[in-house]
mmCIF file of C-alpha atoms in Angstrom:
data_model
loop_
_atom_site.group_PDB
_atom_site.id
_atom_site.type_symbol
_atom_site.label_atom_id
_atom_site.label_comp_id
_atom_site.label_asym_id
_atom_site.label_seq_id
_atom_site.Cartn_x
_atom_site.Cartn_y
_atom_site.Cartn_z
ATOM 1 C CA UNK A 534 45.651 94.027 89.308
ATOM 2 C CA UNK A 535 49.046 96.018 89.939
ATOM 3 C CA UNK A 536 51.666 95.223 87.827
ATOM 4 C CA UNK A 537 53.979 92.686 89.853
ATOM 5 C CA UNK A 538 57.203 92.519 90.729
ATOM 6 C CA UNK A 539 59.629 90.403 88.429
ATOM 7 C CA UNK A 540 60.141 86.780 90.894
ATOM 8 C CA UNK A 541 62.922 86.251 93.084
ATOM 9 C CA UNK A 542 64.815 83.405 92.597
ATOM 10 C CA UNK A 543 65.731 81.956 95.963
ATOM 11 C CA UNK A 544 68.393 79.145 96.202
ATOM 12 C CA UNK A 545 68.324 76.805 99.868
ATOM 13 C CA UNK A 546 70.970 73.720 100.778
ATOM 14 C CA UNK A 547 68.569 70.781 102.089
ATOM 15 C CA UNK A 548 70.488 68.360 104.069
ATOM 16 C CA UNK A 549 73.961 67.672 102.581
ATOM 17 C CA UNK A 550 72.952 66.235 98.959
ATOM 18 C CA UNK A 551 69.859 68.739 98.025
ATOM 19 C CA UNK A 552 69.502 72.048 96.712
ATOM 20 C CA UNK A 553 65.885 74.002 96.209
ATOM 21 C CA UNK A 554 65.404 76.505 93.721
ATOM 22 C CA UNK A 555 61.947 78.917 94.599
ATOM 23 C CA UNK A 556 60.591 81.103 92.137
ATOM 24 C CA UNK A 557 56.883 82.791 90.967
ATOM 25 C CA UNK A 558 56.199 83.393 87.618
ATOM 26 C CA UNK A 559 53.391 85.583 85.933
ATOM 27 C CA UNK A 560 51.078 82.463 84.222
ATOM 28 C CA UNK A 561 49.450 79.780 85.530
ATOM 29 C CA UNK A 562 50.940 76.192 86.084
ATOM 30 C CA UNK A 563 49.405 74.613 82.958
ATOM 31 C CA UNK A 564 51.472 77.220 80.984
ATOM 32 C CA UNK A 565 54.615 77.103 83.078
ATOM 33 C CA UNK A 566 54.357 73.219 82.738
ATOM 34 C CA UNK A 567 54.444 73.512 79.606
ATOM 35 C CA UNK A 568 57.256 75.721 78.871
ATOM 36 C CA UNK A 569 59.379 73.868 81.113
ATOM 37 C CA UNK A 570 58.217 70.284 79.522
ATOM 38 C CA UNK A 571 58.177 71.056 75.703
ATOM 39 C CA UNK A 572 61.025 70.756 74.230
ATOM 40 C CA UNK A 573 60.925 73.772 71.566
ATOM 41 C CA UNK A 574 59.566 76.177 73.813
ATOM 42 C CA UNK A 575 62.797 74.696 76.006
ATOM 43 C CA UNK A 576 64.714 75.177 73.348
ATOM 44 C CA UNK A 577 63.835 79.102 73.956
ATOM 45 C CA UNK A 578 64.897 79.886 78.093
ATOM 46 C CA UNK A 579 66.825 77.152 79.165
ATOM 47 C CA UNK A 580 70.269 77.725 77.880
ATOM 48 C CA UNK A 581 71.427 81.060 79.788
ATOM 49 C CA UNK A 582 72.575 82.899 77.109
ATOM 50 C CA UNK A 583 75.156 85.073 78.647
ATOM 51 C CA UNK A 584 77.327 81.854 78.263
ATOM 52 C CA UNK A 585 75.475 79.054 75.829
ATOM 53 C CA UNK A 586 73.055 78.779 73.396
ATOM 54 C CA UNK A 587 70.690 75.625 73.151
ATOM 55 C CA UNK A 588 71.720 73.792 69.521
ATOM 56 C CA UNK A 589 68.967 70.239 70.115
ATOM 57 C CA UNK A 590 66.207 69.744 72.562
ATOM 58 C CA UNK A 591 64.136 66.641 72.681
ATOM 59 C CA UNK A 592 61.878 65.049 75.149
ATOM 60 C CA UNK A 593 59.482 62.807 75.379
ATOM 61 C CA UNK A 594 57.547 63.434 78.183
ATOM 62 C CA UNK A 595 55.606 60.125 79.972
ATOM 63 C CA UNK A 596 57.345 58.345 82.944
ATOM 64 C CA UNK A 597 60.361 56.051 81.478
ATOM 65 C CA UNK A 598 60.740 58.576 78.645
ATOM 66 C CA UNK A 599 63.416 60.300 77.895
ATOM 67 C CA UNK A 600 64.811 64.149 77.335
ATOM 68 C CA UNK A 601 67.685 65.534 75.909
ATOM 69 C CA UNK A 602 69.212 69.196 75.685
ATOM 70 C CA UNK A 603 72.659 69.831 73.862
ATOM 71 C CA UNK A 604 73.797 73.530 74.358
ATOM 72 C CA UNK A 605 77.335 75.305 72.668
ATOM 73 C CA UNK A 606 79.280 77.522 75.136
ATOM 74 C CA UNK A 607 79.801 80.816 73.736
ATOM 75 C CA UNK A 608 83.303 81.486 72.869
ATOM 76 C CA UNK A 609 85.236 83.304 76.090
ATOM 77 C CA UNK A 610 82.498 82.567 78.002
ATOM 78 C CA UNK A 611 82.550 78.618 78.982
ATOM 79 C CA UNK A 612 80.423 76.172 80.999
ATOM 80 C CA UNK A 613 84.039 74.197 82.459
ATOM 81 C CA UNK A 614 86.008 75.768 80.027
ATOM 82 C CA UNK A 615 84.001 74.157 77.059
ATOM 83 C CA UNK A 616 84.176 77.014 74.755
ATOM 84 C CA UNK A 617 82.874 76.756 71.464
ATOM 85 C CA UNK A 618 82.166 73.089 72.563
ATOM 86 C CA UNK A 619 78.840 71.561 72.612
ATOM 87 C CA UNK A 620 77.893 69.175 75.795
ATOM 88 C CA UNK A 621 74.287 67.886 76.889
ATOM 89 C CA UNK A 622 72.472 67.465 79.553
ATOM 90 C CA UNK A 623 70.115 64.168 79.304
ATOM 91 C CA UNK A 624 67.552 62.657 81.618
ATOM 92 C CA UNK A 625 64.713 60.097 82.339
ATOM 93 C CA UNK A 626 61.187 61.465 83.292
ATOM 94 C CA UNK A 627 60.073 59.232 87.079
ATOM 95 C CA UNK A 628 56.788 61.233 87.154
ATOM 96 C CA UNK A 629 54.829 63.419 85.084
ATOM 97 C CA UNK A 630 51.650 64.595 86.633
ATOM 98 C CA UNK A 631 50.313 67.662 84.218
ATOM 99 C CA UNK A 632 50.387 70.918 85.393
ATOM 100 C CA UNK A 633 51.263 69.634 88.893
ATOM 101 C CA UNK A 634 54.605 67.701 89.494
ATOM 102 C CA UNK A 635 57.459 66.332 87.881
ATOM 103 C CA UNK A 636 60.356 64.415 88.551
ATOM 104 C CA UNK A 637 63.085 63.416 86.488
ATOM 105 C CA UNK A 638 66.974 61.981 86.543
ATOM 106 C CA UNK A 639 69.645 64.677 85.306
ATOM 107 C CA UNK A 640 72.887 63.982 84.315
ATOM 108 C CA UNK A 641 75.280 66.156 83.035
ATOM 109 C CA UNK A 642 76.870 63.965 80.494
ATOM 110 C CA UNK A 643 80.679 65.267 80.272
ATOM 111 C CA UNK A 644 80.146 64.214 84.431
ATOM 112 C CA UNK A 645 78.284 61.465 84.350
ATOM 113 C CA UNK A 646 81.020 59.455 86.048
ATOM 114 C CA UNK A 647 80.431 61.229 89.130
ATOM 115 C CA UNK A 648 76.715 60.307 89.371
ATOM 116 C CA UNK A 649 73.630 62.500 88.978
ATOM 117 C CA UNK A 650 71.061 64.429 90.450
ATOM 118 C CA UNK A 651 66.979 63.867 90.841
ATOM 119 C CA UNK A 652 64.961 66.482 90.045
ATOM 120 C CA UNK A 653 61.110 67.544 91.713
ATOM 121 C CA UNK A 654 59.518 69.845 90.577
ATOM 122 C CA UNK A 655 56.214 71.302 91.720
ATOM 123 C CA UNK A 656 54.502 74.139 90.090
ATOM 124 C CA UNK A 657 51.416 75.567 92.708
ATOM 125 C CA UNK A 658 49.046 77.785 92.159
ATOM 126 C CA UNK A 659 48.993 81.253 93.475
ATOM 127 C CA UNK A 660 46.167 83.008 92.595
ATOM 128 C CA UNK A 661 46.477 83.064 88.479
ATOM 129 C CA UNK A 662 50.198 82.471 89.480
ATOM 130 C CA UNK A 663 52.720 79.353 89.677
ATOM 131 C CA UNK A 664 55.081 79.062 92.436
ATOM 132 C CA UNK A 665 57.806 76.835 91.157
ATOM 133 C CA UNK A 666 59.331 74.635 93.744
ATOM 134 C CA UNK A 667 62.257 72.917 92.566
ATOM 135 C CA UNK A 668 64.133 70.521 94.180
ATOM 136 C CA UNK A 669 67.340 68.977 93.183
ATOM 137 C CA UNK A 670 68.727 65.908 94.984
ATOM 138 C CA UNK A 671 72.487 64.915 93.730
ATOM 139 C CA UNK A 672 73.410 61.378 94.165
ATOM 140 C CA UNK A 673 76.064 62.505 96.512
ATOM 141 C CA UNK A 674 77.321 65.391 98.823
ATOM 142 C CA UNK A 675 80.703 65.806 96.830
ATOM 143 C CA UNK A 676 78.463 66.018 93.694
ATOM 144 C CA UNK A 677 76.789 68.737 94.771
ATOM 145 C CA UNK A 678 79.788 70.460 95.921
ATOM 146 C CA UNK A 679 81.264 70.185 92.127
ATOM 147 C CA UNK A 680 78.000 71.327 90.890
ATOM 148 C CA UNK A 681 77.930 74.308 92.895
ATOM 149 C CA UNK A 682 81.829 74.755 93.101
ATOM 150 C CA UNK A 683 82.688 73.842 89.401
ATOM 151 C CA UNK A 684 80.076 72.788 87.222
ATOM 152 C CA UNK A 685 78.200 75.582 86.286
ATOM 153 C CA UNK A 686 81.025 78.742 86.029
ATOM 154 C CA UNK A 687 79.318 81.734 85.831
ATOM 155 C CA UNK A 688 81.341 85.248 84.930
ATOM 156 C CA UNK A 689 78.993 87.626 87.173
ATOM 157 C CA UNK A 690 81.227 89.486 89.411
ATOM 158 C CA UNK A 691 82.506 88.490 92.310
ATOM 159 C CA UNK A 692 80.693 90.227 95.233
ATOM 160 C CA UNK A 693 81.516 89.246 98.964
ATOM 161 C CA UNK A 694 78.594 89.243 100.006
ATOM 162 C CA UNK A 695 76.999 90.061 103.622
ATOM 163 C CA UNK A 696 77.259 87.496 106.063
ATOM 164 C CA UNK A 697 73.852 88.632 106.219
ATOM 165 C CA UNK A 698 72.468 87.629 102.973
ATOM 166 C CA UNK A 699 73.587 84.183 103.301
ATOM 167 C CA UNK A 700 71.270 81.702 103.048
ATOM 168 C CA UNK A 701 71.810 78.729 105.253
ATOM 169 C CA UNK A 702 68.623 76.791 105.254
ATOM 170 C CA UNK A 703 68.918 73.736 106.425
ATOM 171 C CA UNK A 704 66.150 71.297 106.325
ATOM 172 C CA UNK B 1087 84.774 73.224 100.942
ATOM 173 C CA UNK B 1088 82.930 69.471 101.360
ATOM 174 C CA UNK B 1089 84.059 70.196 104.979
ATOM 175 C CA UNK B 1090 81.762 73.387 105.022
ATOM 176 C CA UNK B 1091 78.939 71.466 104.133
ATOM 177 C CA UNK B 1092 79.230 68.259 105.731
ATOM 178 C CA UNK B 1093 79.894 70.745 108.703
ATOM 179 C CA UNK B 1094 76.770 72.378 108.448
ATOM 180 C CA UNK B 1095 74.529 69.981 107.607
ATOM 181 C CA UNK B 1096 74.471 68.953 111.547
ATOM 182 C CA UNK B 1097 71.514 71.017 112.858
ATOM 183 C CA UNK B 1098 72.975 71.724 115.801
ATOM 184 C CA UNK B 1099 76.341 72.370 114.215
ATOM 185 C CA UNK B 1100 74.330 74.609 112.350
ATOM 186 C CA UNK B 1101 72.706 76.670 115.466
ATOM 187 C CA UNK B 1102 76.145 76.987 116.956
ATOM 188 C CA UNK B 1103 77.148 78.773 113.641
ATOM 189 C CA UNK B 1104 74.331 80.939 113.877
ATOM 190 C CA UNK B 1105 74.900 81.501 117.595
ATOM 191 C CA UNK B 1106 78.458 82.405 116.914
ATOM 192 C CA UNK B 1107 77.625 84.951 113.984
ATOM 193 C CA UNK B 1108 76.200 87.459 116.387
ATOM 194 C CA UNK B 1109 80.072 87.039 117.766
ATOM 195 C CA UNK B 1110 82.150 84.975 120.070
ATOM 196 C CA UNK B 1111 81.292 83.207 122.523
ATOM 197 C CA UNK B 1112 82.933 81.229 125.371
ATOM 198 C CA UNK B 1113 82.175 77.470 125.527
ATOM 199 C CA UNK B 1114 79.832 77.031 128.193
ATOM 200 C CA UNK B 1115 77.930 80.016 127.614
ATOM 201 C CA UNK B 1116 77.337 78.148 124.067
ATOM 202 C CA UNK B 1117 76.138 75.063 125.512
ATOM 203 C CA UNK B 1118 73.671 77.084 127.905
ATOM 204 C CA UNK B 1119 72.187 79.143 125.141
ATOM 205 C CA UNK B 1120 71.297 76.204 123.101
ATOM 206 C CA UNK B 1121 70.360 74.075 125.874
ATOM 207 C CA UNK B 1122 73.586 71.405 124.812
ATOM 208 C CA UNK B 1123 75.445 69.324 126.785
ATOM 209 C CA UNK B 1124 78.909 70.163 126.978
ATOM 210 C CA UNK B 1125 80.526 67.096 125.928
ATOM 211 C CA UNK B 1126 78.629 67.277 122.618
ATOM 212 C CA UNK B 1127 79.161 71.108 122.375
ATOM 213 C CA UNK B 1128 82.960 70.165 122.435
ATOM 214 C CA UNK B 1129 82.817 67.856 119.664
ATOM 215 C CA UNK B 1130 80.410 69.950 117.159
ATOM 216 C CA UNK B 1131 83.088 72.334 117.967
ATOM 217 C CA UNK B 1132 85.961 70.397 117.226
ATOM 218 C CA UNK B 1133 84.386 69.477 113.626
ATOM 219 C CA UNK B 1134 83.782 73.248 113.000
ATOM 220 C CA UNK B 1135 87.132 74.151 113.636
ATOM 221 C CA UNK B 1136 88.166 71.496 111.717
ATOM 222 C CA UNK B 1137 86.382 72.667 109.153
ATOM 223 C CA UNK B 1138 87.942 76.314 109.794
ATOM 224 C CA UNK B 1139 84.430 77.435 110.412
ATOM 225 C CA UNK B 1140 85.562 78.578 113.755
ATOM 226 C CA UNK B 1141 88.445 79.619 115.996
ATOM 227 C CA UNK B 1142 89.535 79.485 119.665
ATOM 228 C CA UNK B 1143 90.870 81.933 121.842
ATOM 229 C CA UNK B 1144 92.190 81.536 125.177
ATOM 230 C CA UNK B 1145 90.678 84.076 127.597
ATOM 231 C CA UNK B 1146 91.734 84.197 131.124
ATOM 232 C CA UNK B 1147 90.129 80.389 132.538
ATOM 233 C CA UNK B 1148 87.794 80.233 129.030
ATOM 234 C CA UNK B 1149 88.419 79.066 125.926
ATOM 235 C CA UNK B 1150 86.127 81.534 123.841
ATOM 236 C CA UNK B 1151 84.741 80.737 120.040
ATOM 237 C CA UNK B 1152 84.891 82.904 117.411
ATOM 238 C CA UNK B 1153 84.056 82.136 113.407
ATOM 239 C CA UNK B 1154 86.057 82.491 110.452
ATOM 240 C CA UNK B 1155 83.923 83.913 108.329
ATOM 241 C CA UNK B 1156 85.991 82.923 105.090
ATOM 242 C CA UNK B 1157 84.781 79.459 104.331
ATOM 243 C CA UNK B 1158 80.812 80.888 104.818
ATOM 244 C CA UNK B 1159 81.892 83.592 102.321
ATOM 245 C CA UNK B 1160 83.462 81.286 99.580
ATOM 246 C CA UNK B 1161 80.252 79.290 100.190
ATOM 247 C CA UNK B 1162 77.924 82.066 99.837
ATOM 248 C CA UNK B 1163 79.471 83.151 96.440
ATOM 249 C CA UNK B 1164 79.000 79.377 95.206
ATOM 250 C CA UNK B 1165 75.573 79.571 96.081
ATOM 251 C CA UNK B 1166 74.819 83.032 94.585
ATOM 252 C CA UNK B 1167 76.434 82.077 91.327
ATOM 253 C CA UNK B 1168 74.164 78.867 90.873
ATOM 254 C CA UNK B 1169 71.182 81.467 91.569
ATOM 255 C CA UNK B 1170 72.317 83.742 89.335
ATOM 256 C CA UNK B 1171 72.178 81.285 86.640
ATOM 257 C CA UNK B 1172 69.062 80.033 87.540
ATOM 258 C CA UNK B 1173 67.544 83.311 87.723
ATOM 259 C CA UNK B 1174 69.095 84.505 84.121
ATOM 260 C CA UNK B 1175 67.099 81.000 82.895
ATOM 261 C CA UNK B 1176 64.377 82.416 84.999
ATOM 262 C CA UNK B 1177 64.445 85.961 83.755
ATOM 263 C CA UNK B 1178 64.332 84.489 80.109
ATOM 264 C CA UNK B 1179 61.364 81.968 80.760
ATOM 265 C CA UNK B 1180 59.230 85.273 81.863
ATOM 266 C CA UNK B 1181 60.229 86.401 78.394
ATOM 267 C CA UNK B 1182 58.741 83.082 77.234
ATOM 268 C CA UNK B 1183 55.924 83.341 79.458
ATOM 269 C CA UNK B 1184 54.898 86.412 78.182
ATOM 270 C CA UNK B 1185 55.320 85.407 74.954
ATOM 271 C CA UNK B 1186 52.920 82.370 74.690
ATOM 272 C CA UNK B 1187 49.863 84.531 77.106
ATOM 273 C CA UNK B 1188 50.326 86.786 74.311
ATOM 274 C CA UNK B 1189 49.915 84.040 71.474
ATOM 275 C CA UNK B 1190 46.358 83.009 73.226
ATOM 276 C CA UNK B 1191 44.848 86.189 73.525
ATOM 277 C CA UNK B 1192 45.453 86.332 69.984
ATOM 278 C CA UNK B 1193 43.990 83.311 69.288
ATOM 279 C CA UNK B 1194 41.158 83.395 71.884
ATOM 280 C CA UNK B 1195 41.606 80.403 73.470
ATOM 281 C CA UNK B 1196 43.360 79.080 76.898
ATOM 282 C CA UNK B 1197 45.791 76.549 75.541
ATOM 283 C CA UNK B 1198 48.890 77.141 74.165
ATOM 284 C CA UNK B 1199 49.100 75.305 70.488
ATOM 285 C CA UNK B 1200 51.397 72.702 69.677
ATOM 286 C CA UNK B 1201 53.744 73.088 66.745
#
């Protein structure tokens, strides 16, 4: 088999409340489930570390359970200006079916005020493959303005891009 | 930027957008294209502009649609900046990935171990 390409990660609007994140990864869905379900192999990708570092991860994965992740914002680099600050995200699992789906609640607990978002994900097979499908519904349109707008700062540069490369899916 | 979205989300608010990004057009010739009644291509068109997704011109007897391309821009970069950090988590769980195929060759077997 030819070496493949690293995944694209491909980001759609659904309706007004809903985002849906795309992306294939080299492993099968068991293993993919797995990473994204237990919490110390969590504990290892899910903090992007340009800007935080994961500090506590626990989950305990059957519906009605609960998960946990508390991450510290690097200094000069903050999630909302939380520098040096730790802040969690939490959640409730709705449906766990192995290797398959998931769905769970996410809040992000400094916001929880202004609601929270439900999370699908699917991970199919492709061949030895797993196309993640994941799709997050926010408990209201302003919500997932803030998300997009303010919640999640990110210091990439700041391209304008082509009209072009806008992505305005709308299902 | 709520008004962006709540703009869009209309799917035939939507079409007019797309309509409009291969440049401006004058009203009628918008409702003909996507097979729209006029009355309801005036108000989608009223909520764009509201919106500043799109501006009016008056030319000779039409009044001819153009869009602002600024909100769409501000929106895009939102967008790509919530993809870029879910492709830098991304990017890091093919590390993982990688990682954990690795630890089962070693030890033969198709499951990964719990710790």
């Amino acid at each position: 088999m030819d070496e493949p390409r690293r995944g694209e990660t491909t980001l759609e609007l659904v309706g007004d409340r809903a985002l849906r994140i795309t992306r294939v990864f080299r492993a099968p869905p068991q293993v993919v489930f797995d990473a994204w379900t237990k919490p110390e192999v969590v504990a290892r990708w899910w903090a992007p570390r340009s800007r935080a570092e994961m500090v506590e991860s626990t989950a305990d994965v059957r519906v009605g359970g609960a998960y946990r992740y508390v991450l510290r914002a690097r200094e000069g680099h903050g999630f909302a200006h939380a520098g040096g600050a730790t802040f969690a995200f939490s959640g409730m699992y709705l449906e766990v079916a192995p290797h398959a789906r998931l769905a769970y609640t996410h809040v992000f607990e400094p916001m929880a005020h202004a609601g929270s978002c439900t999370i699908r994900v699917r991970f199919e097979p492709v061949g030895e493959w797993t196309r993640l499908i994941s799709e997050e519904e926010y408990t209201s349109a302003e919500l997932r303005g803030i998300v997009l707008e303010t919640g999640m700062e990110h210091g990439m540069r700041e391209t304008m891009d082509q009209l072009d490369d806008l992505v305005l899916t709308l299902t | 930027m709520l008004d962006t979205f709540a703009a869009l989300a209309e799917p035939n608010r939507l079409r007019i957008v797309e309509l409009l990004r291969r440049g401006p057009r004058p009203v009628n010739d918008i409702g003909a294209r996507l097979e729209l009644a006029q009355p309801q291509v005036s108000k989608h068109l009223r909520v764009l502009k509201q919106a500043g997704l799109v501006e009016v011109e008056a030319r000779a007897q039409q009044r001819v649609y153009a869009l602002d391309p600024r909100p769409l821009m501000q929106l895009a970069r939102w967008l790509e900046r919530y993809r870029a950090l879910w492709d830098e988590r991304f990017t890091q769980l093919d590390d993982v990935l990688e990682d954990l195929a690795r630890q089962q060759k070693e030890t033969g077997h198709g499951r990964t171990k719990k710790r």
